[in-house]
Coordinates of C-alpha atoms in Angstrom, one line a residue:
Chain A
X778 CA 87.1 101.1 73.2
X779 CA 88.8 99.5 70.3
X780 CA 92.4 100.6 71.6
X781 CA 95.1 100.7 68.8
X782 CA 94.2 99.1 65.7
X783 CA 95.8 98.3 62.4
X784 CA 95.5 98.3 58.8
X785 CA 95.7 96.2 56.9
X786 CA 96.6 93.1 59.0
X787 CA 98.5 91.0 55.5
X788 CA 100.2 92.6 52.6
X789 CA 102.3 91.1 50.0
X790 CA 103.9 93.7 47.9
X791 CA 106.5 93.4 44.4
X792 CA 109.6 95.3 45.0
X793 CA 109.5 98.7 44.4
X794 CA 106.0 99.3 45.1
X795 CA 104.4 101.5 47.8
X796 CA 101.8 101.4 50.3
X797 CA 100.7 103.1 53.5
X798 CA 99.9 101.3 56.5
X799 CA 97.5 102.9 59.4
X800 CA 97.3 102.7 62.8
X801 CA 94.3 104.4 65.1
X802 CA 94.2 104.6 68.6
X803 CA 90.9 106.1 70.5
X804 CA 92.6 106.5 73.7
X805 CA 93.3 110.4 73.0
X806 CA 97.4 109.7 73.6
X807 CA 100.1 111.6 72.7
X808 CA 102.4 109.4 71.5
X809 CA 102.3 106.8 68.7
X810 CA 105.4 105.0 67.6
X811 CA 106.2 102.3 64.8
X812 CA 108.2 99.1 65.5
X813 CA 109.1 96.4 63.4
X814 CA 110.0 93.2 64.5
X815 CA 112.4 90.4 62.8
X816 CA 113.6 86.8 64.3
X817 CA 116.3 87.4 66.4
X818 CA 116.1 91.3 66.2
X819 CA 113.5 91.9 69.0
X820 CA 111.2 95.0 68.6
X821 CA 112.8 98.2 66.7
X822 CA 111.8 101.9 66.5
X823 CA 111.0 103.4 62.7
X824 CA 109.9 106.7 63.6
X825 CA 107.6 108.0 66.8
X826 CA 105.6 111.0 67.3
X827 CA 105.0 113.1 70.4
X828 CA 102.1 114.7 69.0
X829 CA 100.0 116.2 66.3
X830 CA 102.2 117.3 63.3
X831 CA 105.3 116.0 64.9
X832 CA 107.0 113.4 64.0
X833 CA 111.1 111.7 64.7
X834 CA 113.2 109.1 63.9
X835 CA 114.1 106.1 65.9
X836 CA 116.4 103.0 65.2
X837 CA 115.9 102.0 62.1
X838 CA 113.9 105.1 59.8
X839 CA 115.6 104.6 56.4
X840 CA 113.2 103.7 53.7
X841 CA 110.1 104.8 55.5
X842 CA 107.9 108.0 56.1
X843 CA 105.7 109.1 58.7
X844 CA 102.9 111.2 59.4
X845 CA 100.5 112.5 62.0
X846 CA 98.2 114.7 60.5
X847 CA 95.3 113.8 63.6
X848 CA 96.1 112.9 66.9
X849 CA 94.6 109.5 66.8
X850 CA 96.4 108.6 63.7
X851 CA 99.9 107.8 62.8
X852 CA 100.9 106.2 59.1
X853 CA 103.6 104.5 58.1
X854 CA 104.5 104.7 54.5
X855 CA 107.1 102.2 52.6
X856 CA 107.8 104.3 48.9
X857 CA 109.7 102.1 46.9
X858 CA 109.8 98.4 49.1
X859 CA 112.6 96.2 49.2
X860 CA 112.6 92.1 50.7
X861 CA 114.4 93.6 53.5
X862 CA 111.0 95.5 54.6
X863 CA 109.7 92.3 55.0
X864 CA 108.7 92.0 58.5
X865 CA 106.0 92.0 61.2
X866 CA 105.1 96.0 61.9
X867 CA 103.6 97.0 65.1
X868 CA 102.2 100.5 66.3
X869 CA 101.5 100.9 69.8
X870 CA 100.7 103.9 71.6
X871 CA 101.1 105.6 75.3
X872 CA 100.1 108.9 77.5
X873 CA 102.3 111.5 78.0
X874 CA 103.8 112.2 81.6
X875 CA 107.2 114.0 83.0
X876 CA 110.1 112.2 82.7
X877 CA 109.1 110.2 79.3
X878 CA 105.8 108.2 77.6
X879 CA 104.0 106.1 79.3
X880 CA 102.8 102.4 79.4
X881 CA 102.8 101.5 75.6
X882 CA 99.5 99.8 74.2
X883 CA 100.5 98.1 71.0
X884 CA 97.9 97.2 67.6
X885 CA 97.8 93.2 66.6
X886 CA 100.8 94.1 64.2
X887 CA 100.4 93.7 60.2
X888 CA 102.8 91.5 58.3
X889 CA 104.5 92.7 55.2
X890 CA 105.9 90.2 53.0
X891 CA 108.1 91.8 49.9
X892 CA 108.2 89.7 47.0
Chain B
X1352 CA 126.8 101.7 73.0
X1353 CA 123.8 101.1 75.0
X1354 CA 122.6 97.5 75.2
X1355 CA 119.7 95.2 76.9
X1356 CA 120.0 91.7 77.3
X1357 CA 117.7 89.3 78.5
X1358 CA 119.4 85.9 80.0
X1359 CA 118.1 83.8 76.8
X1360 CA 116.1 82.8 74.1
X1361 CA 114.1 80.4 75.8
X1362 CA 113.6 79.0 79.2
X1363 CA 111.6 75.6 79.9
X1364 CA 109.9 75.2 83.6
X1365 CA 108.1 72.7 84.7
X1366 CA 104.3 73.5 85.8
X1367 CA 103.9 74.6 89.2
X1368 CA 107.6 76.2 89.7
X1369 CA 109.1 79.5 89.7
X1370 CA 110.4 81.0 86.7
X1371 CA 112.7 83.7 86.5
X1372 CA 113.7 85.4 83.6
X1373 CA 116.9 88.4 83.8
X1374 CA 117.2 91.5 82.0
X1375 CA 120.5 93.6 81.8
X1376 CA 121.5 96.8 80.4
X1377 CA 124.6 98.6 80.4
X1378 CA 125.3 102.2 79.7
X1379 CA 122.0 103.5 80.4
X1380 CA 120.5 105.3 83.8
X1381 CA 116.9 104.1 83.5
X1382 CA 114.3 106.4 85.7
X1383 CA 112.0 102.9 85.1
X1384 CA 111.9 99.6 83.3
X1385 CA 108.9 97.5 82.0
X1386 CA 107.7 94.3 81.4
X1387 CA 105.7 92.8 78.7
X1388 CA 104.2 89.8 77.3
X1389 CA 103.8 89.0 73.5
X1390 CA 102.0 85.8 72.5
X1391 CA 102.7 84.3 69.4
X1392 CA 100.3 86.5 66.3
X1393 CA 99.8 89.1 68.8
X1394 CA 101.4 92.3 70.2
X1395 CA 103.1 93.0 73.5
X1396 CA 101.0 93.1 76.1
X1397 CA 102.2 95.4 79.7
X1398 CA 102.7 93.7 82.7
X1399 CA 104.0 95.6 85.1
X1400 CA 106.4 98.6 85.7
X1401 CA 109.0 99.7 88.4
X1402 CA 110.8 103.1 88.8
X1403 CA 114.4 103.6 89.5
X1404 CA 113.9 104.2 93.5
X1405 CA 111.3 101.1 93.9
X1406 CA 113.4 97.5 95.3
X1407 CA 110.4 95.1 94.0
X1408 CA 107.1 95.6 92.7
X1409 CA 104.1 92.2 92.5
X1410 CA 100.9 91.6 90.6
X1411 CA 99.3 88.9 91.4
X1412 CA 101.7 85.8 90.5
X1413 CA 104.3 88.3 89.2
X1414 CA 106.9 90.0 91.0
X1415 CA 109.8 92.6 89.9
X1416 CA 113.0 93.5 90.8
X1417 CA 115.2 96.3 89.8
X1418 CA 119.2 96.6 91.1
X1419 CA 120.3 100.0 89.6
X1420 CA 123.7 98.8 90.7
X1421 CA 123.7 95.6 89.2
X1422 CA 122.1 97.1 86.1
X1423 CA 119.6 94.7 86.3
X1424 CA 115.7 93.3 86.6
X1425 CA 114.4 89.9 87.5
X1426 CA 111.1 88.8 86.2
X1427 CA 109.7 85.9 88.3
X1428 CA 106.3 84.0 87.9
X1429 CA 105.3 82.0 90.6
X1430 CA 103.5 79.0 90.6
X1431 CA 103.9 78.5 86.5
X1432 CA 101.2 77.5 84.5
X1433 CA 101.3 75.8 80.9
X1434 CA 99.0 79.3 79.9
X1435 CA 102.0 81.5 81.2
X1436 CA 104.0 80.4 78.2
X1437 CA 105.0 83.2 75.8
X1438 CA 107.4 85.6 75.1
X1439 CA 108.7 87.8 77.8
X1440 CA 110.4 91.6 77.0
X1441 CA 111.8 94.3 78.9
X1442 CA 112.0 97.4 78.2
X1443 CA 114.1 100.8 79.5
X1444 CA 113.5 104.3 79.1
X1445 CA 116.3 105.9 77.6
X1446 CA 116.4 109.6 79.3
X1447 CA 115.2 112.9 78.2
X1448 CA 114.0 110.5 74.5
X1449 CA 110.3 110.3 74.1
X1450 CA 111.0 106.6 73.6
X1451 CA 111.7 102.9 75.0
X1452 CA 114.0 100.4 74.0
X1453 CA 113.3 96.7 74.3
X1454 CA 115.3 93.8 74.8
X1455 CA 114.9 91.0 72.5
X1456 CA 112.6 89.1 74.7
X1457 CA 112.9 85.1 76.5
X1458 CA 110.6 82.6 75.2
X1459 CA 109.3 80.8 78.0
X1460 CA 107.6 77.6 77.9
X1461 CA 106.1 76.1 80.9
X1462 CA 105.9 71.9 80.7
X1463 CA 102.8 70.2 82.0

């Protein structure tokens, strides 16, 4: 099993242009999230889903879209980037049980640098 | 507001001693609390995790605490070795979210 990957694992993008970034997991979870993480921030939620064809927002959404068409996908999409997107971006995934997700298995991250 | 802290940025040990690393929250009622381990390039890794009604939970060299009182957890590695160094996070449920929050994470770096 390959776990959670990530693609692509280096960008650099010119202000205001868009790209998607994709994460796959072959675990068959339920959950998928998107983190970024900055020096000094620590790891923060951009949106999360709880399953196929849902998606929410977490700590930090604004500027980026989400979707989950499959269950073992979940893609992050910047539309217009800004230098402020520039950061390290993890996806991780977990199972589903009562009271809240799981144990979260995270992809080797992709860093975004915005020129 | 609901906050995590974990004791510092860094921590230095020497080889063959305990380290302990803290992590506090306030304004939260966790049901569990997790550990993880991120090495420099790399995502977080689990370690271990231990529910609301569980005192101390161990792995190997690794042992948890959790004081719901205190609002607190206590990460210790025993017997540090220079390969333990990395970056240590906790991380809380938040209730009825589908979601975890994580603190900011101690660098630890253990000194031959």
């Amino acid at each position: 099993n390959a776990g959670v990957t990530q693609t692509p694992k280096f960008r650099v993008l010119k202000t205001g242009q868009s790209m998607t970034l994709l994460c796959a997991q072959d675990m068959n979870h339920e959950y998928m999230y998107w983190y970024r993480q900055d020096p000094g921030m620590g790891l923060r939620l951009i949106h999360y889903s709880v399953g196929e064809g849902t998606t929410a927002k977490g700590e930090v959404p604004d500027g980026y879209n989400v979707s989950r068409l499959k269950k073992q996908n979940f893609l992050l999409g910047l539309e217009s980037a800004a230098p402020s997107q520039t950061s390290v971006y993890f996806c991780a995934s977990s199972r589903a049980r009562q009271g809240g997700p799981d144990t979260q298995y995270f992809g080797p991250g992709t860093r975004l640098t915005v020129l | 507001s609901q906050k995590i802290e974990q004791n510092s940025e860094a921590l230095n040990i020497q080889e063959g001693k305990t380290a302990t690393l803290t992590c506090n929250y306030t304004n939260y009622s966790p049901a569990y609390l997790q550990w993880y381990r991120q090495d420099p390039g790399r995502g977080p890794v689990f370690l271990l995790l231990i529910r609301e009604n569980e005192k101390e939970k161990r792995k190997e060299r690794l042992k948890v605490t959790f004081d719901t009182t205190l609002k607190q957890s206590l990460f210790h590695i025993t017997a540090s070795q220079p390969a333990d160094s990395a970056t240590y996070l906790c991380a809380l449920d938040v209730g009825r979210d589908d979601k975890i929050i994580f603190g900011k994470g101690t660098r630890l770096h253990i000194l031959p």
